[in-house]
Short mmCIF file of C-alpha atoms in Angstrom, two decimals:
data_model
loop_
_atom_site.label_atom_id
_atom_site.label_comp_id
_atom_site.label_asym_id
_atom_site.label_seq_id
_atom_site.Cartn_x
_atom_site.Cartn_y
_atom_site.Cartn_z
CA MET A 144 186.41 191.44 91.96
CA ALA A 145 188.15 189.22 94.54
CA SER A 146 186.60 185.94 93.32
CA LEU A 147 185.85 184.05 90.14
CA GLY A 148 182.16 183.59 90.81
CA ARG A 149 179.20 184.46 92.99
CA HIS A 150 176.90 181.78 94.40
CA ILE A 151 173.60 182.71 96.03
CA ILE A 152 171.75 179.99 97.94
CA VAL A 153 168.11 181.03 98.11
CA GLU A 154 165.01 179.93 100.01
CA TYR A 155 161.53 181.27 99.26
CA TYR A 156 158.74 180.78 101.82
CA ASN A 157 154.94 181.11 101.72
CA CYS A 158 154.86 181.03 97.93
CA SER A 159 151.77 180.37 95.83
CA SER A 160 151.32 176.58 95.77
CA GLU A 161 149.67 176.78 92.34
CA ILE A 162 152.64 178.64 90.89
CA LEU A 163 155.17 176.25 92.43
CA ASN A 164 153.37 173.34 90.74
CA ASP A 165 153.21 175.04 87.33
CA VAL A 166 156.27 173.90 85.39
CA VAL A 167 155.69 176.30 82.50
CA HIS A 168 155.33 179.33 84.79
CA ILE A 169 158.49 178.36 86.65
CA GLU A 170 160.42 177.82 83.43
CA LYS A 171 159.44 181.26 82.11
CA SER A 172 160.17 182.90 85.47
CA MET A 173 163.63 181.34 85.77
CA GLU A 174 164.57 182.20 82.19
CA GLY A 175 163.23 185.74 82.57
CA ALA A 176 165.18 186.22 85.79
CA ALA A 177 168.37 185.00 84.11
CA GLU A 178 167.98 187.35 81.16
CA ASP A 179 167.07 190.38 83.30
CA ALA A 180 170.15 189.70 85.43
CA GLY A 181 172.28 189.99 82.29
CA ALA A 182 172.89 186.30 81.59
CA THR A 183 172.97 184.53 78.23
CA ILE A 184 170.83 181.37 78.21
CA ILE A 185 172.20 178.25 76.52
CA ASN A 186 169.83 175.53 77.68
CA SER A 187 166.94 174.92 80.07
CA THR A 188 165.47 171.68 81.39
CA PHE A 189 162.44 171.45 83.67
CA HIS A 190 160.48 168.50 85.03
CA HIS A 191 157.05 168.44 86.64
CA PHE A 192 156.47 165.57 89.05
CA SER A 193 153.06 164.03 89.75
CA PRO A 194 151.22 164.91 91.89
CA TYR A 195 153.29 168.00 92.67
CA GLY A 196 156.76 169.47 92.53
CA VAL A 197 159.04 170.95 89.88
CA SER A 198 162.79 170.65 89.33
CA GLY A 199 164.72 172.55 86.74
CA VAL A 200 167.94 174.19 85.65
CA VAL A 201 168.77 177.08 83.34
CA VAL A 202 172.28 176.75 81.93
CA ILE A 203 173.79 180.13 81.15
CA GLN A 204 177.12 181.07 79.59
CA GLU A 205 178.03 182.43 83.00
CA SER A 206 177.01 179.20 84.90
CA HIS A 207 173.45 178.25 85.99
CA LEU A 208 170.23 178.78 87.91
CA ALA A 209 168.62 175.70 89.52
CA ILE A 210 165.36 175.13 91.41
CA HIS A 211 163.27 172.56 93.21
CA THR A 212 159.80 173.31 94.58
CA TRP A 213 157.61 171.84 97.29
CA PRO A 214 154.11 173.19 96.47
CA GLU A 215 152.59 171.37 99.44
CA TYR A 216 154.73 173.57 101.71
CA GLY A 217 154.76 176.72 99.58
CA TYR A 218 158.56 176.44 99.53
CA ALA A 219 161.17 176.75 96.79
CA SER A 220 164.93 176.21 96.95
CA VAL A 221 167.02 178.02 94.33
CA ASP A 222 170.72 178.18 93.46
CA ILE A 223 172.01 181.13 91.44
CA PHE A 224 175.66 180.75 90.41
CA THR A 225 177.37 183.26 88.13
CA CYS A 226 180.93 183.63 86.89
CA GLY A 227 182.58 186.97 86.24
CA ASP A 228 181.04 190.33 86.98
CA THR A 229 178.63 190.81 84.06
CA VAL A 230 175.64 189.14 85.77
CA ASN A 231 173.98 190.42 88.93
CA PRO A 232 172.46 187.42 90.76
CA TRP A 233 170.55 189.64 93.16
CA VAL A 234 168.43 190.91 90.28
CA ALA A 235 167.37 187.31 89.61
CA TYR A 236 166.68 186.78 93.32
CA GLN A 237 164.24 189.70 93.49
CA ILE A 238 162.45 188.80 90.25
CA LEU A 239 161.86 185.20 91.35
CA LYS A 240 160.58 186.34 94.74
CA GLU A 241 157.92 188.39 92.94
CA LYS A 242 157.13 185.71 90.34
CA PHE A 243 156.58 183.03 92.99
CA GLU A 244 154.53 185.41 95.15
CA ALA A 245 156.77 184.58 98.09
CA GLY A 246 155.83 185.87 101.52
CA HIS A 247 159.50 186.23 102.28
CA GLY A 248 162.86 184.96 101.16
CA SER A 249 166.32 184.43 102.53
CA ALA A 250 169.64 184.17 100.76
CA VAL A 251 173.31 183.63 101.50
CA GLU A 252 176.00 184.73 99.05
CA LEU A 253 179.23 182.78 98.73
CA LEU A 254 182.23 184.00 96.77
CA ARG A 255 183.56 181.07 94.75
CA GLY A 256 187.19 180.81 93.72
CA GLU A 257 188.94 183.34 95.97
CA LYS A 258 191.62 184.90 93.77
CA ALA A 259 193.96 185.32 96.74
CA LEU A 260 194.14 181.53 96.96
CA LEU A 261 194.59 180.93 93.23
CA LYS A 262 197.52 181.25 90.87
CA GLU A 263 196.72 182.13 87.27
CA ARG A 264 198.16 179.74 84.67
CA ASP A 265 200.36 181.07 81.89
CA PHE A 266 198.28 180.57 78.75
CA ASP A 267 196.20 182.87 76.59
CA ILE A 268 192.73 181.75 77.56
CA LYS A 269 191.12 184.71 75.80
CA ALA A 270 192.68 183.79 72.47
CA MET A 271 191.73 180.15 72.93
CA ARG A 272 188.16 181.09 73.81
CA ASP A 273 187.81 183.44 70.84
CA GLU A 274 189.26 180.83 68.46
CA LYS A 275 186.90 178.13 69.73
CA SER A 276 183.93 180.48 69.57
CA SER A 277 184.68 181.33 65.95
CA GLU A 278 184.72 177.61 65.13
CA GLU A 279 181.46 176.81 66.91
CA GLY A 280 179.57 180.04 66.31
CA SER A 281 177.12 181.46 68.80
CA PRO A 282 175.65 179.01 71.32
CA ILE A 283 172.37 177.42 70.23
CA ARG A 284 169.68 177.85 72.85
CA THR A 285 167.71 174.70 73.57
CA ARG A 286 164.69 174.06 75.78
CA ASP A 287 163.63 170.90 77.64
CA VAL A 288 160.41 170.87 79.66
CA TRP A 289 159.07 167.59 80.99
CA PHE A 290 155.82 166.35 82.47
CA THR A 291 156.39 163.45 84.87
CA GLU A 292 153.76 161.11 86.28
CA ARG A 293 155.42 159.51 89.27
CA ASP A 294 154.57 157.38 92.25
CA ASP A 295 156.88 155.83 94.84
CA LYS A 296 158.34 153.19 92.52
CA ILE A 297 157.74 154.15 88.90
CA ALA A 298 157.67 157.24 86.70
CA LEU A 299 156.86 158.27 83.14
CA SER A 300 158.31 161.47 81.67
CA LEU A 301 157.18 163.17 78.48
CA LYS A 302 158.86 166.18 76.91
CA HIS A 303 156.41 168.93 76.03
CA ASP A 304 156.16 172.43 74.58
CA GLY A 305 153.77 173.79 77.20
CA LYS A 306 150.25 173.54 78.57
CA LEU A 307 147.25 174.12 76.35
CA TYR A 308 144.63 173.81 79.09
CA ASP A 309 144.89 174.16 82.86
CA VAL A 310 141.71 174.28 84.95
CA GLN A 311 140.89 173.20 88.49
CA SER A 312 137.33 171.86 88.19
CA ASP A 313 134.99 171.05 91.05
CA PHE A 314 136.39 167.51 90.99
CA GLN A 315 139.99 167.47 89.77
CA LYS A 316 142.84 169.26 88.05
CA VAL A 317 142.30 169.07 84.27
CA GLU A 318 145.34 169.72 82.07
CA VAL A 319 146.31 169.25 78.44
CA TYR A 320 149.99 169.25 77.46
CA LYS A 321 151.43 169.59 73.97
CA THR A 322 153.91 166.71 74.06
CA GLN A 323 156.54 166.11 71.42
CA ALA A 324 156.19 162.32 71.21
CA TYR A 325 152.47 161.69 71.79
CA GLY A 326 150.72 164.84 70.62
CA ASN A 327 148.25 166.51 72.94
CA LEU A 328 147.99 164.72 76.28
CA LEU A 329 145.11 164.83 78.78
CA THR A 330 145.95 164.47 82.48
CA LEU A 331 143.65 164.47 85.51
CA ASP A 332 145.23 165.28 88.87
CA GLY A 333 148.61 164.65 87.29
CA MET A 334 147.74 161.19 85.92
CA VAL A 335 147.85 160.41 82.21
CA MET A 336 144.40 159.71 80.77
CA THR A 337 144.88 159.72 77.02
CA SER A 338 147.05 161.08 74.23
CA GLU A 339 146.53 161.68 70.53
CA LYS A 340 149.17 159.16 69.47
CA ASP A 341 148.07 156.07 71.44
CA GLU A 342 144.43 156.67 72.43
CA TYR A 343 143.12 154.26 69.80
CA VAL A 344 144.42 151.23 71.69
CA TYR A 345 142.28 151.86 74.76
CA HIS A 346 139.18 153.09 72.95
CA GLU A 347 139.09 150.37 70.30
CA MET A 348 139.62 147.57 72.79
CA ILE A 349 137.04 148.74 75.33
CA THR A 350 134.27 149.02 72.70
CA HIS A 351 134.58 146.64 69.75
CA ILE A 352 135.07 143.43 71.72
CA PRO A 353 131.68 143.66 73.50
CA THR A 354 129.83 145.06 70.50
CA LEU A 355 131.03 142.33 68.15
CA THR A 356 130.16 139.50 70.57
CA HIS A 357 126.74 140.68 71.83
CA PRO A 358 123.80 139.10 69.92
CA LYS A 359 122.29 142.44 68.91
CA PRO A 360 123.17 145.51 70.99
CA LYS A 361 120.91 148.51 70.54
CA ARG A 362 121.57 150.67 73.60
CA ALA A 363 124.88 151.32 75.35
CA LEU A 364 125.84 153.27 78.45
CA VAL A 365 129.27 154.83 79.01
CA ILE A 366 130.13 155.89 82.55
CA GLY A 367 132.92 158.45 82.41
CA GLY A 368 134.81 158.65 79.14
CA GLY A 369 134.77 162.45 79.05
CA ASP A 370 137.39 162.56 76.29
CA GLY A 371 134.77 161.12 73.91
CA GLY A 372 136.87 158.30 72.46
CA THR A 373 134.70 155.46 73.76
CA ALA A 374 131.55 157.08 72.38
CA ARG A 375 133.31 157.66 69.05
CA GLU A 376 134.19 153.98 68.68
CA LEU A 377 130.75 152.71 69.75
CA LEU A 378 129.08 154.94 67.20
CA ARG A 379 131.04 153.34 64.37
CA HIS A 380 128.55 150.47 64.79
CA ASP A 381 125.22 150.94 62.99
CA CYS A 382 123.44 148.60 65.41
CA TYR A 383 123.13 151.21 68.17
CA ASP A 384 119.97 153.27 68.41
CA GLU A 385 121.39 155.27 71.32
CA VAL A 386 124.63 155.68 73.25
CA VAL A 387 124.21 157.36 76.62
CA MET A 388 127.35 158.91 78.08
CA VAL A 389 127.41 160.17 81.67
CA GLU A 390 130.45 162.27 82.60
CA ILE A 391 130.66 164.03 85.95
CA ASP A 392 133.15 166.74 84.93
CA ASP A 393 132.20 169.14 82.15
CA LYS A 394 135.73 170.58 82.15
CA VAL A 395 137.09 167.28 80.83
CA ILE A 396 134.63 167.49 77.94
CA GLU A 397 135.55 171.13 77.33
CA ALA A 398 139.28 170.43 77.33
CA CYS A 399 138.97 167.56 74.87
CA LYS A 400 136.66 169.40 72.51
CA GLU A 401 139.19 172.23 72.33
CA HIS A 402 142.47 170.32 72.28
CA LEU A 403 141.78 166.67 71.38
CA PRO A 404 139.12 167.09 68.68
CA GLY A 405 140.00 163.82 66.96
CA ILE A 406 139.10 161.92 70.12
CA ALA A 407 136.06 164.10 70.87
CA SER A 408 134.67 163.91 67.33
CA ALA A 409 131.43 162.11 68.28
CA PHE A 410 130.04 164.77 70.60
CA GLY A 411 127.85 166.11 67.80
CA ASN A 412 126.45 162.69 66.80
CA PRO A 413 122.63 162.63 67.07
CA LYS A 414 122.72 159.10 68.53
CA LEU A 415 124.81 160.30 71.48
CA ASN A 416 122.93 161.36 74.59
CA LEU A 417 125.52 163.28 76.61
CA ILE A 418 124.66 163.83 80.28
CA VAL A 419 126.87 165.80 82.67
CA ASP A 420 126.08 164.19 86.01
CA ASP A 421 127.20 161.62 88.55
CA GLY A 422 127.42 158.24 86.83
CA ILE A 423 126.81 156.35 90.08
CA LYS A 424 123.55 158.22 90.61
CA TYR A 425 122.52 157.71 86.98
CA VAL A 426 123.00 153.94 87.22
CA LYS A 427 121.10 153.79 90.50
CA ASP A 428 118.13 155.62 88.95
CA ALA A 429 118.13 153.67 85.65
CA ALA A 430 115.44 151.09 84.91
CA ASP A 431 116.04 147.35 85.13
CA GLY A 432 117.37 145.78 81.93
CA SER A 433 117.62 149.11 80.14
CA PHE A 434 121.07 148.70 78.53
CA ASP A 435 122.64 145.99 76.39
CA ILE A 436 126.19 147.13 77.07
CA VAL A 437 127.58 149.16 79.96
CA ILE A 438 131.16 150.43 79.71
CA VAL A 439 132.77 151.79 82.85
CA ASP A 440 135.41 154.09 81.36
CA SER A 441 136.80 155.38 84.64
CA THR A 442 140.07 156.73 85.94
CA ASP A 443 142.00 154.90 88.67
CA PRO A 444 140.12 154.29 91.95
CA VAL A 445 140.85 157.72 93.40
CA GLY A 446 139.03 161.05 93.43
CA PRO A 447 135.67 161.20 91.63
CA ALA A 448 136.10 157.63 90.27
CA GLU A 449 136.51 155.98 93.67
CA GLY A 450 132.82 155.06 93.91
CA LEU A 451 133.03 153.20 90.60
CA PHE A 452 135.07 150.42 92.25
CA THR A 453 132.52 149.20 94.82
CA VAL A 454 130.35 146.08 95.09
CA GLU A 455 127.22 148.21 95.38
CA PHE A 456 127.91 149.98 92.09
CA TYR A 457 128.55 146.79 90.12
CA LYS A 458 125.37 145.21 91.49
CA GLU A 459 123.46 148.20 90.13
CA VAL A 460 125.18 147.79 86.75
CA TYR A 461 124.15 144.12 86.70
CA ARG A 462 120.55 145.14 87.40
CA ILE A 463 120.30 147.60 84.51
CA LEU A 464 121.80 145.18 81.97
CA SER A 465 119.45 143.35 79.61
CA ASP A 466 119.31 139.54 79.75
CA ASP A 467 122.24 139.18 77.33
CA GLY A 468 123.95 142.31 78.61
CA ILE A 469 127.71 142.81 78.88
CA MET A 470 129.66 144.99 81.29
CA ILE A 471 133.14 146.16 80.25
CA THR A 472 135.52 147.94 82.61
CA GLN A 473 139.09 149.09 82.53
CA SER A 474 140.51 146.91 85.28
CA GLU A 475 143.93 148.41 85.95
CA SER A 476 147.44 147.15 85.33
CA PRO A 477 148.02 143.62 86.66
CA ARG A 478 151.62 144.46 87.51
CA PHE A 479 151.30 148.06 88.65
CA ASN A 480 148.09 147.90 90.69
CA SER A 481 147.85 144.20 91.45
CA LYS A 482 145.84 144.52 94.68
CA VAL A 483 142.97 146.38 93.00
CA PHE A 484 143.23 144.12 89.95
CA LYS A 485 142.72 140.95 92.00
CA GLU A 486 140.01 142.40 94.23
CA ILE A 487 137.77 143.70 91.45
CA TYR A 488 137.80 140.37 89.61
CA GLN A 489 136.61 138.70 92.80
CA VAL A 490 133.82 141.27 92.96
CA TYR A 491 132.82 140.76 89.32
CA ARG A 492 132.64 136.98 89.72
CA SER A 493 130.62 137.22 92.92
CA ILE A 494 127.99 139.19 90.96
CA PHE A 495 128.09 137.75 87.42
CA GLY A 496 129.28 134.20 88.15
CA GLN A 497 132.65 132.47 88.08
CA ASP A 498 132.52 131.50 84.40
CA GLN A 499 130.92 134.75 83.22
CA VAL A 500 133.92 137.03 83.79
CA HIS A 501 136.89 137.22 81.43
CA CYS A 502 140.06 139.30 81.44
CA TYR A 503 141.74 140.63 78.33
CA LEU A 504 144.81 142.77 77.75
CA ALA A 505 146.06 145.61 75.57
CA TYR A 506 149.32 147.51 75.47
CA ILE A 507 149.29 151.29 75.92
CA PRO A 508 152.69 153.04 75.99
CA THR A 509 151.69 155.98 78.20
CA TYR A 510 150.04 153.84 80.92
CA PRO A 511 152.04 152.47 83.87
CA THR A 512 154.00 149.36 82.75
CA GLY A 513 152.33 149.46 79.30
CA MET A 514 150.20 146.36 79.99
CA TRP A 515 146.57 147.27 80.73
CA SER A 516 143.61 145.04 81.49
CA PHE A 517 139.90 145.10 80.70
CA SER A 518 137.12 142.96 82.13
CA TYR A 519 134.31 141.34 80.13
CA SER A 520 131.39 140.32 82.37
CA SER A 521 128.41 138.64 80.74
CA LYS A 522 124.96 138.55 82.32
CA GLY A 523 123.62 136.01 79.83
CA LYS A 524 125.06 133.69 77.19
CA ALA A 525 127.36 136.14 75.39
CA HIS A 526 130.96 134.91 75.31
CA PRO A 527 133.96 136.89 74.04
CA LEU A 528 135.38 134.01 71.99
CA LYS A 529 132.61 131.47 71.39
CA ASP A 530 130.33 134.13 69.92
CA PHE A 531 133.09 135.79 67.94
CA ASN A 532 132.78 136.02 64.15
CA ALA A 533 136.27 136.51 62.75
CA GLU A 534 135.12 137.46 59.26
CA GLU A 535 132.71 140.09 60.58
CA SER A 536 135.45 141.50 62.80
CA LYS A 537 137.95 141.58 59.95
CA ALA A 538 135.54 143.40 57.66
CA PHE A 539 134.62 145.92 60.35
CA ALA A 540 138.25 146.74 61.21
CA LYS A 541 139.11 147.20 57.54
CA LYS A 542 136.05 149.35 56.79
CA HIS A 543 136.83 151.79 59.61
CA GLY A 544 140.61 151.76 59.31
CA LEU A 545 141.14 150.68 62.91
CA LYS A 546 144.70 151.00 64.17
CA TYR A 547 144.83 148.34 66.89
CA TYR A 548 141.76 146.10 66.96
CA ASN A 549 141.38 143.31 64.40
CA GLU A 550 140.19 139.70 64.37
CA GLY A 551 143.57 138.38 65.50
CA ILE A 552 143.98 140.88 68.33
CA HIS A 553 140.43 140.11 69.54
CA GLN A 554 141.32 136.47 70.13
CA ALA A 555 144.89 137.01 71.30
CA ALA A 556 143.85 139.59 73.91
CA PHE A 557 142.25 136.81 76.01
CA ALA A 558 145.45 134.73 76.04
CA LEU A 559 146.82 135.77 79.41
CA PRO A 560 150.42 135.51 80.64
CA SER A 561 150.70 132.89 83.36
CA PHE A 562 151.25 135.40 86.15
CA VAL A 563 148.07 137.30 85.20
CA ALA A 564 145.98 134.12 84.96
CA GLU A 565 147.22 133.03 88.38
CA MET A 566 146.33 136.37 89.94
CA ILE A 567 142.65 136.00 89.06
CA SER A 568 142.31 132.21 89.25
#
């Protein structure tokens, strides 16, 4: 051949948007194309970006294949670069066109390293290569695939071994990834909801603080919480006669039963009344004073959870609380979503009263910035610290082997950093 390498610059148009947003499918397609073209794979690294887009590279002994996708346009850009004459890059081109279900593709081939312009050096590269290969042995193939939750200013990436669940429900994209650091991970529309390794922080803090400061809770309502963790923690308490859980998306429940069974372990509890319906509608139809504790275990204020962040909804929650009732919500990250954080505390105080609303914090590694807030809004006399029994809390945490909540954490959670206190003052 007249050159050292062949470089094909490829564009695929009118591809399947679903495929271009599926990092595992793209990884397998790129690796398959490389192997069918005659290449030897050394390493592959792929990243999925939230809400959409995939970047990746397959390193081969003969050079590399690289890709970036724009699912929103049905477009993929690919580089196929091979050295020598043992790999046919056009085989890879055709395979990827079929795998991405492209309407059409275009490609330009460049010959890299024109031999007519090069002068070969006088050393035995073959002997050197063979000697080095005998020292190192055959190349070890490695694989890196990453899920990335990203917005304009911040991102979280988690290495994973593939998807365990991938369903587009009537409401959102429900996925479960098998991550290497945090176990199985639930995402909704590309946003991290919970993982096996750190879920206990969120679920213990959203449940035990209200239960251990209410005079005598007997009936609790959970809005959302389809993973089952909030219900699981509430049902550790013998005081409850019934826990009602209203989740709008049955696919979330299905995914967690199958792939996060430790979190979803309470779904068979006879005290749990599981209702698949719209939580906003359920609250509106509920009787006055019918619940001692209401926990709004929602996602961020987008998609199906958007209606859970309105004045009208919280007024309805206030109505269905008993006289000593407590409302708990996840109230976003003070640093990451400061606008929503400040606004919802103003709403809570306008409904429950200025001195009846309290903020507390927990630290969750897979949530944006790590710092996450919860609100404690009391309809009656219940207070998160004045009515707190440290000995009871200590005994409860020890009995159930809790991993995050204890009597010290309960009190410390309400000690706010100055910047957080100022935001809601």
